[in-house]
Short mmCIF file of C-alpha atoms in Angstrom, two decimals:
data_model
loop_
_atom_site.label_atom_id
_atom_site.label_comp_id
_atom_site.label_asym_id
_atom_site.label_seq_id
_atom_site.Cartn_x
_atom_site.Cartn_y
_atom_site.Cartn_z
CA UNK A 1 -65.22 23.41 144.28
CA UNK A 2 -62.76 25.88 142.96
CA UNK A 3 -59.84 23.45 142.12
CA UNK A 4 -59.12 20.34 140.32
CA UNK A 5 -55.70 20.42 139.22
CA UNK A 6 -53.10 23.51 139.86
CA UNK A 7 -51.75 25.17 137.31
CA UNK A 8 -49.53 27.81 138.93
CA UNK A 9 -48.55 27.33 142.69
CA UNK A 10 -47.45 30.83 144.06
CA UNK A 11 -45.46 30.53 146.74
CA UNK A 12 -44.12 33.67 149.63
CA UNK A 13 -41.24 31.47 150.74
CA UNK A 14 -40.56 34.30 153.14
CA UNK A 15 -42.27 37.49 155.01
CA UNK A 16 -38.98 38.64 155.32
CA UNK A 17 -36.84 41.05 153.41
CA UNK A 18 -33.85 43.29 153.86
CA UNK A 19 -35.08 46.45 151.21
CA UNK A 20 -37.29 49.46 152.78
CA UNK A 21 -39.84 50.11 149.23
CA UNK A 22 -42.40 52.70 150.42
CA UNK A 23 -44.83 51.53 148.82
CA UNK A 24 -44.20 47.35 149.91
CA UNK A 25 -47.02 46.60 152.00
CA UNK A 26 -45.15 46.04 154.91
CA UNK A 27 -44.28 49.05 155.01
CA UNK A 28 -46.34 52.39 155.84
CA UNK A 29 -45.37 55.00 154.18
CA UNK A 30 -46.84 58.30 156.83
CA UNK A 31 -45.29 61.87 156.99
CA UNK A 32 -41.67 60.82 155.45
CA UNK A 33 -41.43 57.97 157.56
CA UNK A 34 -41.42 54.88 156.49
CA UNK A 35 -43.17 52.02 159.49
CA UNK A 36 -43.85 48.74 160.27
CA UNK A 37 -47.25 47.67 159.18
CA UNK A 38 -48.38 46.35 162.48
CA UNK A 39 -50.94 43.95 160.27
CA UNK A 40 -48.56 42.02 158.26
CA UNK A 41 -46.13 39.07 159.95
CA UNK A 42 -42.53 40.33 159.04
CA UNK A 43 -40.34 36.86 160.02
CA UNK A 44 -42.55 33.78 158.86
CA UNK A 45 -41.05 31.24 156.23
CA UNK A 46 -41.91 28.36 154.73
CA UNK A 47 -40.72 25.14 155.68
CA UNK A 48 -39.40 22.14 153.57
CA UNK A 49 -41.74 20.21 154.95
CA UNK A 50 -44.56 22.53 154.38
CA UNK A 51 -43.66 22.98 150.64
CA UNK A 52 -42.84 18.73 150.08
CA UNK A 53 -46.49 18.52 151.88
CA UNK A 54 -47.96 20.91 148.82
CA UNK A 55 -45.77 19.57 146.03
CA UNK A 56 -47.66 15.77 147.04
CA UNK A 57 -51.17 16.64 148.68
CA UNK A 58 -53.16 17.40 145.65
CA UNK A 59 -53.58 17.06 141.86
CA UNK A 60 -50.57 19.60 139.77
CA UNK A 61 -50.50 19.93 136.50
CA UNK A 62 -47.52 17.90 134.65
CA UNK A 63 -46.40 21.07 133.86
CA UNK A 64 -47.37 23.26 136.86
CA UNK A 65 -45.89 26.90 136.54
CA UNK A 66 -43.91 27.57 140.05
CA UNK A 67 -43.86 31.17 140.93
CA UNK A 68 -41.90 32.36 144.16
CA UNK A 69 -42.92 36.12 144.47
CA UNK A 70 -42.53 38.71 147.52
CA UNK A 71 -45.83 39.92 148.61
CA UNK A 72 -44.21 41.49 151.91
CA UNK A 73 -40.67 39.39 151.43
CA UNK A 74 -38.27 38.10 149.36
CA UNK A 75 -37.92 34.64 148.62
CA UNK A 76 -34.31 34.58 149.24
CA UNK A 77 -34.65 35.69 152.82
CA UNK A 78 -35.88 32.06 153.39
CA UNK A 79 -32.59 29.73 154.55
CA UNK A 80 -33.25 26.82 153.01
CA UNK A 81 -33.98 28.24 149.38
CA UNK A 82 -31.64 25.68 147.83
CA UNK A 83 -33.70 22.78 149.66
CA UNK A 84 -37.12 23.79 148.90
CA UNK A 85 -36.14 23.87 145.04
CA UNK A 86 -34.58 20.56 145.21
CA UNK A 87 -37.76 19.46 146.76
CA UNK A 88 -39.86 21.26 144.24
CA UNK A 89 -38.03 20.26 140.96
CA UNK A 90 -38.17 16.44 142.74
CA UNK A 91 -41.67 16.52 143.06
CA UNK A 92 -42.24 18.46 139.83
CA UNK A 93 -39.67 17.83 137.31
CA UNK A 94 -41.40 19.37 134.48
CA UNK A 95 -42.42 22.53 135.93
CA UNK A 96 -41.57 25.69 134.95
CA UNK A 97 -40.31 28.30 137.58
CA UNK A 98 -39.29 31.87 138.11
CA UNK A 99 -37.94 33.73 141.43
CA UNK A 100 -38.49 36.85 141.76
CA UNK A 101 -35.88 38.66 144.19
CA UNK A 102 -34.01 41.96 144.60
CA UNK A 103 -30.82 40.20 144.24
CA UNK A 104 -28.89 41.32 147.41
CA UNK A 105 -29.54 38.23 149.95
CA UNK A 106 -27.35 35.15 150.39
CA UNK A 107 -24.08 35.04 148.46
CA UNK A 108 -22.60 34.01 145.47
CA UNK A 109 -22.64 30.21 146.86
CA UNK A 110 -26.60 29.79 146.92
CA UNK A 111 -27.22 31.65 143.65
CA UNK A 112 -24.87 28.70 142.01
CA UNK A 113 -26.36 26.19 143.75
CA UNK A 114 -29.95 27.63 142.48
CA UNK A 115 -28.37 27.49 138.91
CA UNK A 116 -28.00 23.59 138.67
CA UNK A 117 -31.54 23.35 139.90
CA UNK A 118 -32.77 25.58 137.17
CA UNK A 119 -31.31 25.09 134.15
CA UNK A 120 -32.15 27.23 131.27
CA UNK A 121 -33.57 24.18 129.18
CA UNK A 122 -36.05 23.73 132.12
CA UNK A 123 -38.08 26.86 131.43
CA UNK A 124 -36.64 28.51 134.92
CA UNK A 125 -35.48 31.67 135.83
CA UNK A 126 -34.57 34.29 138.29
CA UNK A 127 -35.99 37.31 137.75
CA UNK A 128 -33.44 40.45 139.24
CA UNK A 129 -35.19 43.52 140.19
CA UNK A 130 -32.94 45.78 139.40
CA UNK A 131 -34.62 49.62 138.97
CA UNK A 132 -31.94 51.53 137.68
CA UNK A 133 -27.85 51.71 137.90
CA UNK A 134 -25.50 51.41 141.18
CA UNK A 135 -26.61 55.57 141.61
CA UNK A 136 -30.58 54.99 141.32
CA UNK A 137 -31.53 51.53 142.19
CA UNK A 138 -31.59 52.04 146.14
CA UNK A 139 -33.36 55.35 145.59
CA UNK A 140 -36.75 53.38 145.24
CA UNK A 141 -34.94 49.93 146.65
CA UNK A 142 -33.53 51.37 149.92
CA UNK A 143 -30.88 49.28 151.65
CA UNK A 144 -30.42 47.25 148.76
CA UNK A 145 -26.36 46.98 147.59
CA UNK A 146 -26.19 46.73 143.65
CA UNK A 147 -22.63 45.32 143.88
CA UNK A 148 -23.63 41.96 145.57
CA UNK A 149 -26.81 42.22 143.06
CA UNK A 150 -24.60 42.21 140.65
CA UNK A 151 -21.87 39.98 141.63
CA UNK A 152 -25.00 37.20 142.66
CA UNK A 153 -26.42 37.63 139.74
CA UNK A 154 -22.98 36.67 137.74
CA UNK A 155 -22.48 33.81 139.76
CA UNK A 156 -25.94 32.79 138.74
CA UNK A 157 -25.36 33.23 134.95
CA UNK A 158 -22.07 31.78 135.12
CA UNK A 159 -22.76 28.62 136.47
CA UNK A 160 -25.46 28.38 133.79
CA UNK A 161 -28.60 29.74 135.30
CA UNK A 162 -31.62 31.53 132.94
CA UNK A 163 -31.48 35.26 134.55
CA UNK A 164 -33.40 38.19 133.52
CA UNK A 165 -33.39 42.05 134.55
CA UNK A 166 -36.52 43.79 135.67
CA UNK A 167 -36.78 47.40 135.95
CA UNK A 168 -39.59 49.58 137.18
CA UNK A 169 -40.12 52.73 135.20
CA UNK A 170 -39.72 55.69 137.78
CA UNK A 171 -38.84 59.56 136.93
CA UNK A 172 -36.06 59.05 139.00
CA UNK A 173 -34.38 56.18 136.58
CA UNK A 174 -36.11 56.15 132.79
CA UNK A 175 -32.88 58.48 131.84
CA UNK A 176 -31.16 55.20 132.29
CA UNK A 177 -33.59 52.15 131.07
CA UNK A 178 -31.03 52.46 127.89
CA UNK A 179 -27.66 52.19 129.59
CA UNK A 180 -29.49 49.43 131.86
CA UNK A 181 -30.22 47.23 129.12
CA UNK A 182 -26.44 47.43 127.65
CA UNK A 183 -25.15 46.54 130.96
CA UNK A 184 -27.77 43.89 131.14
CA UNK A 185 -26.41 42.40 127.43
CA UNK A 186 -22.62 42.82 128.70
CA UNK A 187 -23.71 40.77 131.92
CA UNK A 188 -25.40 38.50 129.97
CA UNK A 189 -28.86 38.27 131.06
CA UNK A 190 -31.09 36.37 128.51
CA UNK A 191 -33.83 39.35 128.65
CA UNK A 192 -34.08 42.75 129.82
CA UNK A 193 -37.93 44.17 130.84
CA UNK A 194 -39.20 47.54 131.92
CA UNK A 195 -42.91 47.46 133.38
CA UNK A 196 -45.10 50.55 134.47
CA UNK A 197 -44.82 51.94 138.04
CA UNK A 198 -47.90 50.41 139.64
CA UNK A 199 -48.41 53.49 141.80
CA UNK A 200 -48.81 57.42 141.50
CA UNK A 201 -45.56 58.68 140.69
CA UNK A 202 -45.89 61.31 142.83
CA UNK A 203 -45.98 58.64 145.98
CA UNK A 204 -41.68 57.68 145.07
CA UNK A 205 -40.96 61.04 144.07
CA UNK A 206 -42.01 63.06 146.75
CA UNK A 207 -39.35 60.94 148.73
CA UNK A 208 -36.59 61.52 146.52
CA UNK A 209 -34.49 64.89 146.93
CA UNK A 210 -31.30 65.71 145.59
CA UNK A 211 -30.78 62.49 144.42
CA UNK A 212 -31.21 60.65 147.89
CA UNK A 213 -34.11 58.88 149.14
CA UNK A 214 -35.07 60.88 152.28
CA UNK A 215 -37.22 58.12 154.13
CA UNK A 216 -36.92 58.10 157.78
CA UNK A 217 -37.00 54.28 158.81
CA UNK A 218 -39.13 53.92 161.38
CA UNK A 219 -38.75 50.26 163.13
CA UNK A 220 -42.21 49.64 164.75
CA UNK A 221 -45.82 50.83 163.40
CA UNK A 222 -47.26 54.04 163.26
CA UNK A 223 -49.57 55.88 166.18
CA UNK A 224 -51.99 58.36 166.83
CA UNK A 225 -48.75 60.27 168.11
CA UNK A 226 -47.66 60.22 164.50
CA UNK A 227 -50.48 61.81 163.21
CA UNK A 228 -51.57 58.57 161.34
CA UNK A 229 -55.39 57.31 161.55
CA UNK A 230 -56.94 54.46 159.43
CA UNK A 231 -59.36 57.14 157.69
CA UNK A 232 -59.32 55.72 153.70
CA UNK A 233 -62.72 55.93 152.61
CA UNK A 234 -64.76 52.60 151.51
CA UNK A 235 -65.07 52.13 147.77
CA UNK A 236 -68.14 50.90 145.98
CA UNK A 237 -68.18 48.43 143.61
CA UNK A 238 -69.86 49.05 140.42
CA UNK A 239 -73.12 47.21 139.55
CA UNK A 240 -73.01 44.48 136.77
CA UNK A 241 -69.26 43.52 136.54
CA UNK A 242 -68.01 40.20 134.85
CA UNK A 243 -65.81 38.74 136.64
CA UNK A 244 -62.80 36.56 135.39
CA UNK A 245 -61.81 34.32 138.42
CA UNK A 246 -58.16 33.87 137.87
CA UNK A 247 -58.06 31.18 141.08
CA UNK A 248 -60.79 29.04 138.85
CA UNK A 249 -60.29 29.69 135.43
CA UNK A 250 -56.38 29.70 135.63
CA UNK A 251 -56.16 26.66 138.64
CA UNK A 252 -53.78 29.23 140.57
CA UNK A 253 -53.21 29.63 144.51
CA UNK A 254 -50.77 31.69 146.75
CA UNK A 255 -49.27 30.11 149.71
CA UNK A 256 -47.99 32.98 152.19
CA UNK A 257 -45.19 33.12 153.80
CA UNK A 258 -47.04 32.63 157.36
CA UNK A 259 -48.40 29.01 156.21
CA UNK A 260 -51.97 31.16 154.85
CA UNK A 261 -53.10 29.80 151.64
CA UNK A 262 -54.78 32.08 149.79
CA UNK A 263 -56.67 31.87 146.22
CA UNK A 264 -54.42 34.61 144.85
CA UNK A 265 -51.38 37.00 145.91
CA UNK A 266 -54.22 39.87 146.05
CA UNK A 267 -55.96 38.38 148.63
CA UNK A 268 -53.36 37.20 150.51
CA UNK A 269 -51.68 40.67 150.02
CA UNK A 270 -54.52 42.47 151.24
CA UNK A 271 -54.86 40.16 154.54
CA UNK A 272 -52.28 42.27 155.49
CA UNK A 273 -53.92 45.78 154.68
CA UNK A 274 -53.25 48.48 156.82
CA UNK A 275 -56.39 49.91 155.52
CA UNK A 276 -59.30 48.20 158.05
CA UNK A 277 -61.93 47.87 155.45
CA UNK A 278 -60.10 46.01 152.87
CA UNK A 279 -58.49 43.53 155.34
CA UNK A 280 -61.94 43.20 156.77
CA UNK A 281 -63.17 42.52 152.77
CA UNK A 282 -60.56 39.17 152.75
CA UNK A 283 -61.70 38.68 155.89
CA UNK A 284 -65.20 38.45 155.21
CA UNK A 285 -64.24 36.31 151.77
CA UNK A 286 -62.30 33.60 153.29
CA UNK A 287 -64.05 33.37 156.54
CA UNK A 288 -61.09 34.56 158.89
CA UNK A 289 -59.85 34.30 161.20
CA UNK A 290 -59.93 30.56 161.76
CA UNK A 291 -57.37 27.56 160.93
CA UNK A 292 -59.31 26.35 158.04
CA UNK A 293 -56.53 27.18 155.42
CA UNK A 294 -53.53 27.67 157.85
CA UNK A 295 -50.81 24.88 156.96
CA UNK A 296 -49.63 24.80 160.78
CA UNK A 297 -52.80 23.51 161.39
CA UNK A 298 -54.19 21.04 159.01
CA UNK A 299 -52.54 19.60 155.78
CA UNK A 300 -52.58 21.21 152.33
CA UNK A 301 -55.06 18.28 151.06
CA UNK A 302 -57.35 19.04 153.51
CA UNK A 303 -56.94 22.86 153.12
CA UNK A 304 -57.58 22.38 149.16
CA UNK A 305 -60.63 19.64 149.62
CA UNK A 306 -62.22 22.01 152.17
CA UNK A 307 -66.05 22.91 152.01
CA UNK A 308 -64.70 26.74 152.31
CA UNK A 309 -63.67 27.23 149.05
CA UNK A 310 -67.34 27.04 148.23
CA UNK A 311 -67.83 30.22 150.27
CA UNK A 312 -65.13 31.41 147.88
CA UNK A 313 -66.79 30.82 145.12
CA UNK A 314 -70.51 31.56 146.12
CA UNK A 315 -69.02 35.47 146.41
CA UNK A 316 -67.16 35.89 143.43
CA UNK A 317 -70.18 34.38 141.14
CA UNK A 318 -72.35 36.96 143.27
CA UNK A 319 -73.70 40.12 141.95
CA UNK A 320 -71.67 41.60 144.51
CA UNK A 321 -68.49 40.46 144.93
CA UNK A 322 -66.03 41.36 147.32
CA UNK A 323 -63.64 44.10 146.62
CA UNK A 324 -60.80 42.44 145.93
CA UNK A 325 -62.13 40.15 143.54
CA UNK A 326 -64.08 42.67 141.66
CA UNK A 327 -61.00 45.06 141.85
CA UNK A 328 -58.10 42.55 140.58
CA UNK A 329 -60.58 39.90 138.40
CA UNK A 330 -63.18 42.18 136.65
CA UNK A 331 -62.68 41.92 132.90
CA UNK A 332 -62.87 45.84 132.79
CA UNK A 333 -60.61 46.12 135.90
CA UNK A 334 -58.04 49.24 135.66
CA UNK A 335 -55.16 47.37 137.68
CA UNK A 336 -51.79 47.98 135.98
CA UNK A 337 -50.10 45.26 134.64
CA UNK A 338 -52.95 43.34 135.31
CA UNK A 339 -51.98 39.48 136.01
CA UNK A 340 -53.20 36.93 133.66
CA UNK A 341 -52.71 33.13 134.87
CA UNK A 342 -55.32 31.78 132.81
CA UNK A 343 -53.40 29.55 130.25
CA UNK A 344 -54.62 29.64 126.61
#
């Protein structure tokens, strides 16, 4: 078996999200539009139910990390936020926690109420990502108003919550990662962080003209009529890799927003590939489709004490893992800002 006792639960509270990023995979970014991904389920939350059922159906760690991330959404999409933290710091009390979010859903109410629940002395956090000033962060984060970001994230520090200021390095906004970080001190976040554009530049600033992001929004998926195909060519894997097995070694799992449970965001993330053979790689690792680790159909003690996760295993000890695993977990693995959830 893979797990004993979590160390980091990594939740998708919600597949849903008000902010058009081209490069989000649920999005498709194809001939400056910007479409559905027709793979990925845009309107799935978690319930508090669901979230009480994982918090009390198998071994944590007393000091389990709690990480609520966007893999296609943003966790405060999800209505009952302030209730599945209450049940989470219940059932947890010394965890430590961080939400991620782009700041701009729910109002200055819920981002108070989140502050009581995570009190600075509690190791937990919001983390704002904020790329750039009121005149660049909706250039990569389109849709996205940086007054209410600003005006939750206020409410949040002033009723005492721990938050911090993210910004992705783009051409577009590194003129400004200096004026960012004063406004960030006046506003008083407790930390300011840049981090590397995971993707080729060129893939935001091609979209970009005269200071506008020139994205046509495109509400449904792409077609043949669009000139779009599923043509990316397979990549090998390289022979002899040592792997690093994050889901083992660091007792982590990703719960999507869907009810999927996944051994890592990766995996889960690439479920919803628009690319056929990568899906078809996850696919082919966890044994889907089938109900085996769907919470809508079986409990999240029997998901975690199911024979599959041997299956799991078997391929990443293999000398030929799948893709995913050898692309995220291999110790020489190029990934930017590679994730490490192995504690020390």
């Amino acid at each position: 078996m893979i797990y004993k006792k979590i160390q980091t639960l990594e939740f998708e509270l919600s597949s849903s999200c008000n902010a058009y990023c081209s490069v989000c995979p649920r999005y498709i970014e194809h001939n400056g539009g910007l479409y559905e991904n027709p793979n990925a389920d845009l309107n799935s939350h978690l319930t508090v139910d669901m979230v009480k059922d994982i918090m009390t159906g198998f071994p944590l760690d007393e000091t389990v990390q709690i990480d609520c991330i966007g893999t296609v959404g943003d966790p405060l999409a999800n209505k009952d936020i302030v209730e599945i933290v209450a049940t989470i710091v219940e059932h947890a009390p010394n965890c430590s926690m961080q939400i991620h979010t782009n700041g701009s859903l729910r109002n200055t109410k819920t981002f108070k109420q989140l502050a009581e629940l995570m009190p600075f002395i509690k190791k937990r956090k919001i983390v704002f990502s904020i790329d750039g000033l009121k005149d660049t962060n909706h250039l990569y984060r389109k849709n996205v108003d940086f007054n209410k970001v600003v005006d939750n994230a206020m409410a949040f520090i002033e009723a005492g919550g721990n938050a911090q200021w993210k910004m992705i390095e783009f051409t577009h906004n590194k003129h400004q990662i200096q004026l960012a970080e004063k406004l960030a001190k006046v506003l008083k976040f407790k930390r300011f962080l840049t981090t590397e554009n995971q993707s080729p530049d060129e893939m935001i600033d091609r979209n970009i003209v005269n200071g506008e992001n020139t994205l046509k929004i495109y509400k449904r998926p792409p077609t043949i009529e669009d000139g779009w195909k599923d043509d990316e060519p397979i990549e090998e894997i390289p022979n002899d890799i040592i792997m690093e097995p994050q889901c083992e070694l660091g007792q982590y799992v990703h719960i999507r927003g869907d009810g999927l449970v996944f051994p890592c965001c990766m995996t889960a993330g690439n479920y919803y590939n628009p690319t056929k053979w990568v899906r078809e790689d996850v696919m082919s690792l966890m044994g889907l489709p089938a109900d085996w680790n769907n919470l809508h159909k079986r409990s999240f003690s029997e998901i975690m004490n199911s024979a599959e996760w041997n299956n799991v295993k078997g391929n990443y000890d293999s000398d030929k893992p799948c893709w995913t695993c050898a692309d995220n977990c291999a110790i020489d693995s190029s990934q930017r800002n590679k994730a490490n959830h192995i504690r020390q």
